[in-house]
mmCIF file of C-alpha atoms and ligand atoms in Angstrom:
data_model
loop_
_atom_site.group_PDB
_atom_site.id
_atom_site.type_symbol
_atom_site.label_atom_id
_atom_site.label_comp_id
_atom_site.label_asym_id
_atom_site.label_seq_id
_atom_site.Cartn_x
_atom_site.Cartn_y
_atom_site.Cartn_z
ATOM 1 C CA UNK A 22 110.874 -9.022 104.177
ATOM 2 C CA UNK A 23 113.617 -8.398 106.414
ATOM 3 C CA UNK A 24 112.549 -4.598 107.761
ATOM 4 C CA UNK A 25 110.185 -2.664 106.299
ATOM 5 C CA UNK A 26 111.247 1.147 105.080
ATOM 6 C CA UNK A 27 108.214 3.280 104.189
ATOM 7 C CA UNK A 28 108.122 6.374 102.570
ATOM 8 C CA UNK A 29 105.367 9.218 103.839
ATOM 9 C CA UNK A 30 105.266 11.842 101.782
ATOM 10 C CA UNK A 31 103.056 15.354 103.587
ATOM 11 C CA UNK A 32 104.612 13.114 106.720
ATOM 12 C CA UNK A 33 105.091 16.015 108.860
ATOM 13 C CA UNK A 34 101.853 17.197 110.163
ATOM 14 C CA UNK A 35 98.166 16.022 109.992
ATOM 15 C CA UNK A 36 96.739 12.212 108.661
ATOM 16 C CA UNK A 37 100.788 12.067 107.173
ATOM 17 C CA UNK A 38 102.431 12.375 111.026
ATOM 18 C CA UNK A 39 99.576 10.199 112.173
ATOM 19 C CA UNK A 40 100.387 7.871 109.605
ATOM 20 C CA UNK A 41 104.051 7.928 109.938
ATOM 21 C CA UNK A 42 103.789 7.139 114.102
ATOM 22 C CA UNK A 43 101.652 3.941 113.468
ATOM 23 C CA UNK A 44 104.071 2.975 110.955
ATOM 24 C CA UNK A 45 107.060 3.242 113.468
ATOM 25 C CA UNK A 46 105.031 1.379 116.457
ATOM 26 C CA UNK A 47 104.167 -1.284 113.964
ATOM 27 C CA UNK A 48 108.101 -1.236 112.956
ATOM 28 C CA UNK A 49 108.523 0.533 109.969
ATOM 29 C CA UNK A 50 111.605 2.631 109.597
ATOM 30 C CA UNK A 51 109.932 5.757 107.703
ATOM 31 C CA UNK A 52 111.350 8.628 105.796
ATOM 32 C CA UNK A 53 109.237 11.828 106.451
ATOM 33 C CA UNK A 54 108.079 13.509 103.392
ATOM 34 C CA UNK A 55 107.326 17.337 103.475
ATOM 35 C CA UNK A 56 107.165 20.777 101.627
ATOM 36 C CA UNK A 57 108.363 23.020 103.688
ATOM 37 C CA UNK A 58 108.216 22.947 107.353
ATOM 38 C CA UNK A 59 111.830 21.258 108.254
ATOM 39 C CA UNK A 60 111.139 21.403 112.013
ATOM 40 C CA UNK A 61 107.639 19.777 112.038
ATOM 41 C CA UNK A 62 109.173 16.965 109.702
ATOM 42 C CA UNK A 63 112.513 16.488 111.895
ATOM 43 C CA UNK A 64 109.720 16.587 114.978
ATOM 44 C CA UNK A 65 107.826 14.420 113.523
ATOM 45 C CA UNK A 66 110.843 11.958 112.687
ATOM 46 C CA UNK A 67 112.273 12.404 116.373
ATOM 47 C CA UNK A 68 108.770 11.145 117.432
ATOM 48 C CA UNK A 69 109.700 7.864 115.472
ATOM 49 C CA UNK A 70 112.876 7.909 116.489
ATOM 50 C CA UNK A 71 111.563 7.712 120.188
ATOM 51 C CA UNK A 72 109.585 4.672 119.159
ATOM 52 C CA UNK A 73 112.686 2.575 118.352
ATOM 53 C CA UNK A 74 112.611 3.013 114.815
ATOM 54 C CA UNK A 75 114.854 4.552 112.333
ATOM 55 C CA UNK A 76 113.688 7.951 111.073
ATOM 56 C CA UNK A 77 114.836 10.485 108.135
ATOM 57 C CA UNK A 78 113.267 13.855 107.304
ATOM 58 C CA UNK A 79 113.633 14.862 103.508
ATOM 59 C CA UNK A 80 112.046 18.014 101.699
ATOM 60 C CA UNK A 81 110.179 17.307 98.296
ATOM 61 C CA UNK A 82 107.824 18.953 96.216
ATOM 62 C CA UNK A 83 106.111 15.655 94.864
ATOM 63 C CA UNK A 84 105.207 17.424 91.438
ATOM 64 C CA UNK A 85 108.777 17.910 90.979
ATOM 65 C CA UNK A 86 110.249 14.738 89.464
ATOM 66 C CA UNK A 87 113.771 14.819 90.193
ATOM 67 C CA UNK A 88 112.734 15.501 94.044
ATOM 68 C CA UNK A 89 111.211 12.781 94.123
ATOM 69 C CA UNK A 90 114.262 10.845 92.845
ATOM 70 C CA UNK A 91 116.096 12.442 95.498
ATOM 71 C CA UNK A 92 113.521 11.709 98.584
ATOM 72 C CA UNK A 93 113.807 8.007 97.585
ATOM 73 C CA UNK A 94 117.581 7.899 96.841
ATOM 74 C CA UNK A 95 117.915 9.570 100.358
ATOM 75 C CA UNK A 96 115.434 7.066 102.093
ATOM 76 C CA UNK A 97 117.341 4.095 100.763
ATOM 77 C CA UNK A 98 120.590 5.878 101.983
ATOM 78 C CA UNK A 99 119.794 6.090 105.307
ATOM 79 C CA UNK A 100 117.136 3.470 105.993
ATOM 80 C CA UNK A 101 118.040 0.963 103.117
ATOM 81 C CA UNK A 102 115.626 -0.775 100.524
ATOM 82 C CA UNK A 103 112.242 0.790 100.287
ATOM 83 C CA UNK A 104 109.396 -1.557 101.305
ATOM 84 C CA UNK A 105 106.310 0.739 100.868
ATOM 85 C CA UNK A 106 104.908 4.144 100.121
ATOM 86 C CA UNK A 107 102.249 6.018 101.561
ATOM 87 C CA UNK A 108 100.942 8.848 99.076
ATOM 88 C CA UNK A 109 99.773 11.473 101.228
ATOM 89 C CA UNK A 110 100.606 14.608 100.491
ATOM 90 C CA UNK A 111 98.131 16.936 99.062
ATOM 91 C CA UNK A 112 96.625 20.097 99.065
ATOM 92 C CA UNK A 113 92.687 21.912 98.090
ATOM 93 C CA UNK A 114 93.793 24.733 96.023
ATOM 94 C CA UNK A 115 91.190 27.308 95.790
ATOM 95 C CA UNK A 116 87.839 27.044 97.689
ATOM 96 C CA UNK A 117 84.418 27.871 96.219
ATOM 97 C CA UNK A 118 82.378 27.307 92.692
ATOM 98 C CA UNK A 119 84.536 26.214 89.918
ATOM 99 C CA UNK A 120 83.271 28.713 87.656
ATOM 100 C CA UNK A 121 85.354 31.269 90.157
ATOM 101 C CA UNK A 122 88.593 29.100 90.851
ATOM 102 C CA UNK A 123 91.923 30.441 89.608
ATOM 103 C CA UNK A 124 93.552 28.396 87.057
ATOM 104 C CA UNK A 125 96.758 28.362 88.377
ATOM 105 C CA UNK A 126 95.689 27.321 91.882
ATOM 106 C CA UNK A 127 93.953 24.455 90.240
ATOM 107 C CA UNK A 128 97.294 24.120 88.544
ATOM 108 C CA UNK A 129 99.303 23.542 91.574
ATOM 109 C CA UNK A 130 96.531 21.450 93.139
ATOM 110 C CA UNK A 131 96.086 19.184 90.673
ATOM 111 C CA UNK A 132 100.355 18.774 90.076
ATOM 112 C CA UNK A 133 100.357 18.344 93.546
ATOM 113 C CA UNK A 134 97.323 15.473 93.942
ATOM 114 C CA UNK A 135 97.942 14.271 91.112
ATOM 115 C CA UNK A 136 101.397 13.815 89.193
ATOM 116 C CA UNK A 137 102.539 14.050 92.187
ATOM 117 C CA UNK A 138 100.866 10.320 93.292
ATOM 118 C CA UNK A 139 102.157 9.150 89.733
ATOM 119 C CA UNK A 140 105.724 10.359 90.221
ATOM 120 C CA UNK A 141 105.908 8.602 93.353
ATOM 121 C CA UNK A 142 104.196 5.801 92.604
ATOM 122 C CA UNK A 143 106.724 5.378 89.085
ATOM 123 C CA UNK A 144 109.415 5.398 91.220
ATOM 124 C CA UNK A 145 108.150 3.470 94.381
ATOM 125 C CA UNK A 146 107.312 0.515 92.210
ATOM 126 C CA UNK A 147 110.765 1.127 89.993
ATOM 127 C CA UNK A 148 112.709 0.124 93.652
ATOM 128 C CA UNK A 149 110.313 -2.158 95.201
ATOM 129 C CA UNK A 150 111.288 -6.077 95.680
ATOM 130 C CA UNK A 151 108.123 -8.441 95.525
ATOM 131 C CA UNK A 152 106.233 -7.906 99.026
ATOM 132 C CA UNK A 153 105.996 -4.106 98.334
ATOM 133 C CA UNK A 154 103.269 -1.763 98.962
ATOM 134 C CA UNK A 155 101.406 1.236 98.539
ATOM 135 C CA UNK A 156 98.138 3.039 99.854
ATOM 136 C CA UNK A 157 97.273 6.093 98.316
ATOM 137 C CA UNK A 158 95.098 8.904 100.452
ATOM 138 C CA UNK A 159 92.493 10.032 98.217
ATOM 139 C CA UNK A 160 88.975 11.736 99.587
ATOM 140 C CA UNK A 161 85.468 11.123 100.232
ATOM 141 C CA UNK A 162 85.215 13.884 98.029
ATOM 142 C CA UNK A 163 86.587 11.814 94.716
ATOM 143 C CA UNK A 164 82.665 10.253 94.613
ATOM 144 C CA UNK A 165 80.505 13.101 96.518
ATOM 145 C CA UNK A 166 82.101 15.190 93.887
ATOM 146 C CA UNK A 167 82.050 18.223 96.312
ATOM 147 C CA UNK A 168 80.071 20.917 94.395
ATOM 148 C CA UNK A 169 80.483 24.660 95.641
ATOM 149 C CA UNK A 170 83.775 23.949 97.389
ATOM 150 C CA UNK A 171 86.544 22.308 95.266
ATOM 151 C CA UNK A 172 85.263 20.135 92.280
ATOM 152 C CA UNK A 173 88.862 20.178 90.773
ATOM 153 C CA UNK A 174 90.176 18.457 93.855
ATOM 154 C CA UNK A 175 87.306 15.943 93.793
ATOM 155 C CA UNK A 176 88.256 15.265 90.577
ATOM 156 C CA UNK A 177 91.717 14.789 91.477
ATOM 157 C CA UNK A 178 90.584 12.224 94.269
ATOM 158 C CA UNK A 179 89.035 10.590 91.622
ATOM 159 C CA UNK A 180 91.911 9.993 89.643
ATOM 160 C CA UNK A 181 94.209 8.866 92.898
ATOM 161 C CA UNK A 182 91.003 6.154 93.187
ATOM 162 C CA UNK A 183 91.558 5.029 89.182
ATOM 163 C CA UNK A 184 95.723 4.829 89.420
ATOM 164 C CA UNK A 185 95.412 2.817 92.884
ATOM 165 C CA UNK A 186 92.827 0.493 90.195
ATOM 166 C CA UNK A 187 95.003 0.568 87.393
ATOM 167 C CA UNK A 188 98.768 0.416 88.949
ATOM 168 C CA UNK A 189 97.240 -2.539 91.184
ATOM 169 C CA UNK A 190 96.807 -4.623 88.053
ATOM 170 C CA UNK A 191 100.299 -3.467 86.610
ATOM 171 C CA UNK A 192 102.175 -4.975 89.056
ATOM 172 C CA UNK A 193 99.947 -7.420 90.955
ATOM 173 C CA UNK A 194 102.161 -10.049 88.978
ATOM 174 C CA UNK A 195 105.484 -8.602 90.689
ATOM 175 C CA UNK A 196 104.035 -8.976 93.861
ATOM 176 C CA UNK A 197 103.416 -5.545 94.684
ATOM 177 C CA UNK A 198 99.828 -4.425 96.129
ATOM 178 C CA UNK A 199 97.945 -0.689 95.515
ATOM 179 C CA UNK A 200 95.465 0.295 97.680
ATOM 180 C CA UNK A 201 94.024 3.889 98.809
ATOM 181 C CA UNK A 202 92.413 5.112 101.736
ATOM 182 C CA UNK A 203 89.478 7.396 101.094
ATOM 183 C CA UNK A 204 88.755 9.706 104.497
ATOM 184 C CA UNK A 205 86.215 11.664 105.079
ATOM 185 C CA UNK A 206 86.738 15.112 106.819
ATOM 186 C CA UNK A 207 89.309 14.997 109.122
ATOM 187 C CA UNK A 208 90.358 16.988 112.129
ATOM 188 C CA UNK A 209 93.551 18.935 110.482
ATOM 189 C CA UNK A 210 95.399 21.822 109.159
ATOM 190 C CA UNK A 211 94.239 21.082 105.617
ATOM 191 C CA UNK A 212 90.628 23.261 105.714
ATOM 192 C CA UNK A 213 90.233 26.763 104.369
ATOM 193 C CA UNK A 214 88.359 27.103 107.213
ATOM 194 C CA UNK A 215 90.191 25.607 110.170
ATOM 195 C CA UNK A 216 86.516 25.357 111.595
ATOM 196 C CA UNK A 217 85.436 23.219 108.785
ATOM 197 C CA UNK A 218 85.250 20.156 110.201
ATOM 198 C CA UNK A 219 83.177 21.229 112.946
ATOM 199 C CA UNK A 220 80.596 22.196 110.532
ATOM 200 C CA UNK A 221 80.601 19.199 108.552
ATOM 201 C CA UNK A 222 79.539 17.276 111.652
ATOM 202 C CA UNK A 223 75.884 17.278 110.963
ATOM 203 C CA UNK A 224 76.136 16.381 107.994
ATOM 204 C CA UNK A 225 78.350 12.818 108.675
ATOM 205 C CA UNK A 226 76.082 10.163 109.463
ATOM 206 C CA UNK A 227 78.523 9.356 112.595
ATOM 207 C CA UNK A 228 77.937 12.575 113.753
ATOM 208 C CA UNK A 229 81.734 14.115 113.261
ATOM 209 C CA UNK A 230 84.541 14.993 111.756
ATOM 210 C CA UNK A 231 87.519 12.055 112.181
ATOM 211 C CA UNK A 232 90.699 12.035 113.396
ATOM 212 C CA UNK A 233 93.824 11.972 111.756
ATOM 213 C CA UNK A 234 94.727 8.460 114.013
ATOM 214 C CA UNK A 235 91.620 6.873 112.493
ATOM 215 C CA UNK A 236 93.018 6.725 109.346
ATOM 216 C CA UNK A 237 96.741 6.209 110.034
ATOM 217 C CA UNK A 238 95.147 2.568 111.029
ATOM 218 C CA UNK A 239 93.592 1.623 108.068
ATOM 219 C CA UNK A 240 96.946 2.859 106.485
ATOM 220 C CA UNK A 241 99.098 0.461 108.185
ATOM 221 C CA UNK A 242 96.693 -2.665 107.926
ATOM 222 C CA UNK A 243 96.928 -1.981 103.916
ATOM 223 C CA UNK A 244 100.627 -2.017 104.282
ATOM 224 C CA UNK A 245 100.760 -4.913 106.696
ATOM 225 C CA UNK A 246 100.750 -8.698 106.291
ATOM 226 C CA UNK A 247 97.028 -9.040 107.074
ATOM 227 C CA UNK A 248 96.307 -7.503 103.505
ATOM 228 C CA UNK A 249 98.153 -9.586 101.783
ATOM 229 C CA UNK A 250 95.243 -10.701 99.372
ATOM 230 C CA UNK A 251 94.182 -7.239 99.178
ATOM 231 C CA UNK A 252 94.920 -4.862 96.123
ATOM 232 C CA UNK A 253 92.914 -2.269 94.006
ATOM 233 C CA UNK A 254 90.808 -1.178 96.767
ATOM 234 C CA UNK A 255 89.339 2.178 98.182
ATOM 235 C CA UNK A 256 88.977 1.602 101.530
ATOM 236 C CA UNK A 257 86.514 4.615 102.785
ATOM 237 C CA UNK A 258 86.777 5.995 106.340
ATOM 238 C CA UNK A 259 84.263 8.563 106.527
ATOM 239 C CA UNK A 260 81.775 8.267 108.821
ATOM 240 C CA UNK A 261 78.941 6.926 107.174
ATOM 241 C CA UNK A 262 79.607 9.762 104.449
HETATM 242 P P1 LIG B 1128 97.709 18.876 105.886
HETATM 243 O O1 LIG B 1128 97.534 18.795 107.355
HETATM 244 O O2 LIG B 1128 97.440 20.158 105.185
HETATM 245 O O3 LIG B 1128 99.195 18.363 105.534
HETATM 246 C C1 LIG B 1128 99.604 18.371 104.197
HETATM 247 C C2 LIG B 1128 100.981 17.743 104.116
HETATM 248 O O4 LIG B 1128 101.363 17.696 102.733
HETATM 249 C C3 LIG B 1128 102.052 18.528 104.832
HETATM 250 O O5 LIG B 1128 102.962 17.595 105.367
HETATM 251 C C4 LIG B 1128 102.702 19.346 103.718
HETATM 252 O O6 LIG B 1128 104.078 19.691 104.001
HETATM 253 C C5 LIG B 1128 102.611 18.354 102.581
HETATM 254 N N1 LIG B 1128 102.642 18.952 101.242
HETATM 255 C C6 LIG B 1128 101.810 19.875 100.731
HETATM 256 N N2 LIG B 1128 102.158 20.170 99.454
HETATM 257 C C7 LIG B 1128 103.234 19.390 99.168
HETATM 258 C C8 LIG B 1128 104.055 19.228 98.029
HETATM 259 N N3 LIG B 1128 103.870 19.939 96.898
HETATM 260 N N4 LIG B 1128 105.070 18.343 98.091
HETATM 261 C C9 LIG B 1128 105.285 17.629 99.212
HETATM 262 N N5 LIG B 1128 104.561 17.746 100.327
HETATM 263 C C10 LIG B 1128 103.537 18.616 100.300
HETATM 264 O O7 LIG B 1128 96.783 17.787 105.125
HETATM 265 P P2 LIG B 1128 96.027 16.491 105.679
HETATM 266 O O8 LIG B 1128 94.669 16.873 106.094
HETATM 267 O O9 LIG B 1128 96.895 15.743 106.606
HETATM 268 O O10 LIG B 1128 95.858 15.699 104.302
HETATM 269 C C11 LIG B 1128 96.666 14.604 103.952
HETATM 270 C C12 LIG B 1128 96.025 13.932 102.742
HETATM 271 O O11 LIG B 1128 94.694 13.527 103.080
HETATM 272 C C13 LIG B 1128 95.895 14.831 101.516
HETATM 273 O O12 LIG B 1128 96.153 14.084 100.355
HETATM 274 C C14 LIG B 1128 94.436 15.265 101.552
HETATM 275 O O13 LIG B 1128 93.977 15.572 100.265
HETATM 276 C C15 LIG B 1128 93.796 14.015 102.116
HETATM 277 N N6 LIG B 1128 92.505 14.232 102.759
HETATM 278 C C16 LIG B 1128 92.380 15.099 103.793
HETATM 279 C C17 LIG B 1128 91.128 15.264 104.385
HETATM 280 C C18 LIG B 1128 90.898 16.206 105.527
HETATM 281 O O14 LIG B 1128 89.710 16.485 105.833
HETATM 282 N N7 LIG B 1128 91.934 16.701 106.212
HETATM 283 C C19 LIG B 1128 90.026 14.548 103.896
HETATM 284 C C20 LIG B 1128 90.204 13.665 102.847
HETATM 285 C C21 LIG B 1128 91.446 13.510 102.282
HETATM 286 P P3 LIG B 1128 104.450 21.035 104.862
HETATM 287 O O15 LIG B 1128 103.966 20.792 106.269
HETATM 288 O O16 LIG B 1128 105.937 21.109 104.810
HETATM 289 O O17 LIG B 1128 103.738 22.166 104.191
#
């Protein structure tokens, strides 16, 4: 593979701009992924930039499906063939029992973690040559189920974990590998709570919530030649959790 292009999608702040920064120092060109917040995104892709690597910022609402056509048509634009995708973005929705969560925050949630993966995932593997890649970012939560605080977004974990099983097999044959990354609580903008992970600590067996650097790692080694033999896995960072 001559140079790798990766696509990030929720690239612009959190475990995604963690991610997207060890992609560039391991020489990935990467196109940043986000919803909303242009300047953290073009920050963000400056930042790679800096590293010696060629950088594009692109707005997308993954649930959307023709956004998604457009984030990869502009990636291959301005960075050329697409190598690899990193399915990151993702949101909670509502926080608290299911039997109080609003339907149409679930909604979102669930477009979001979930067709949103698919969409990207149809059209990552759609444009990839043999030697491709993808990790999707799904949760500790997909298997602790998290009861009283979002059991719709475990469940949509859950279903991240069972396309990265099922796409794997699709198109080990074509020479393309699916993995995921399952993290534990991590020390970002994602929490209800912003405090969350500090509360969590006693519960983790290591004693804390992670940072979003310790799972940009396992991120790149999925995507790198080291894993070559390695497809269909979760890989769980989480502390012992
Ligand atoms: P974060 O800090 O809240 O960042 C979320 C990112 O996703 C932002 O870049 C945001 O863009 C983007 N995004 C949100 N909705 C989007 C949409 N509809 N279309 C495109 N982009 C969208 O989250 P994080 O903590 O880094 O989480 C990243 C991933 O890790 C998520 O899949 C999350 O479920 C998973 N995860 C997180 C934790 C944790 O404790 N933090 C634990 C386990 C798993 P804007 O900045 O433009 O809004």
């Amino acid at each position: 593979m001559d140079q790798r292009v990766t696509v990030v999608t929720g690239g612009s702040r959190g475990i995604g701009a963690a991610i997207c920064l060890r992609l560039a120092a391991e020489g990935h060109d990467v196109a940043v992924g986000y919803r909303s917040d242009a300047e953290a995104a073009e920050g963000v892709a400056e930042r790679v930039r800096a590293l010696g690597r060629a950088a594009v910022a692109v707005a997308v609402d993954t649930a959307d499906a023709a956004k998604v056509d457009r984030l990869f048509d502009t990636a291959a634009k301005y960075l050329g063939p697409v190598t690899g995708l990193v399915n990151n973005a993702g949101v909670s929705g509502p926080v608290g029992a299911l039997a109080d969560a609003d339907p149409e925050g679930m909604r979102q949630a669930l477009g979001v973690n979930v067709l949103g993966y698919l969409l990207c995932a149809r059209r990552a593997i759609r444009d990839m040559a043999a030697g491709g890649a993808i990790v999707n970012v799904s949760s500790a939560a997909a298997t602790l189920g998290s009861p009283g605080t979002y059991v719709h977004y475990a469940a949509a974990k859950a279903a991240a974990d069972a396309m990265t099983v099922g796409l794997s097999k699709e198109v080990a044959a074509d020479g393309i590998r699916v993995n995921c990354v399952a993290p534990g609580t991590i020390w970002t903008d994602f929490h209800a709570d912003p405090q969350r992970p500090a509360k969590i600590a006693a519960l983790v067996p290591m004693g804390r919530a992670g940072q979003p650097e310790e799972i940009a790692g396992a991120v790149a080694w999925l995507l790198s030649d080291d894993a070559s033999y390695a497809t269909g896995t979760v890989m769980r960072i989480a502390g012992g959790m």
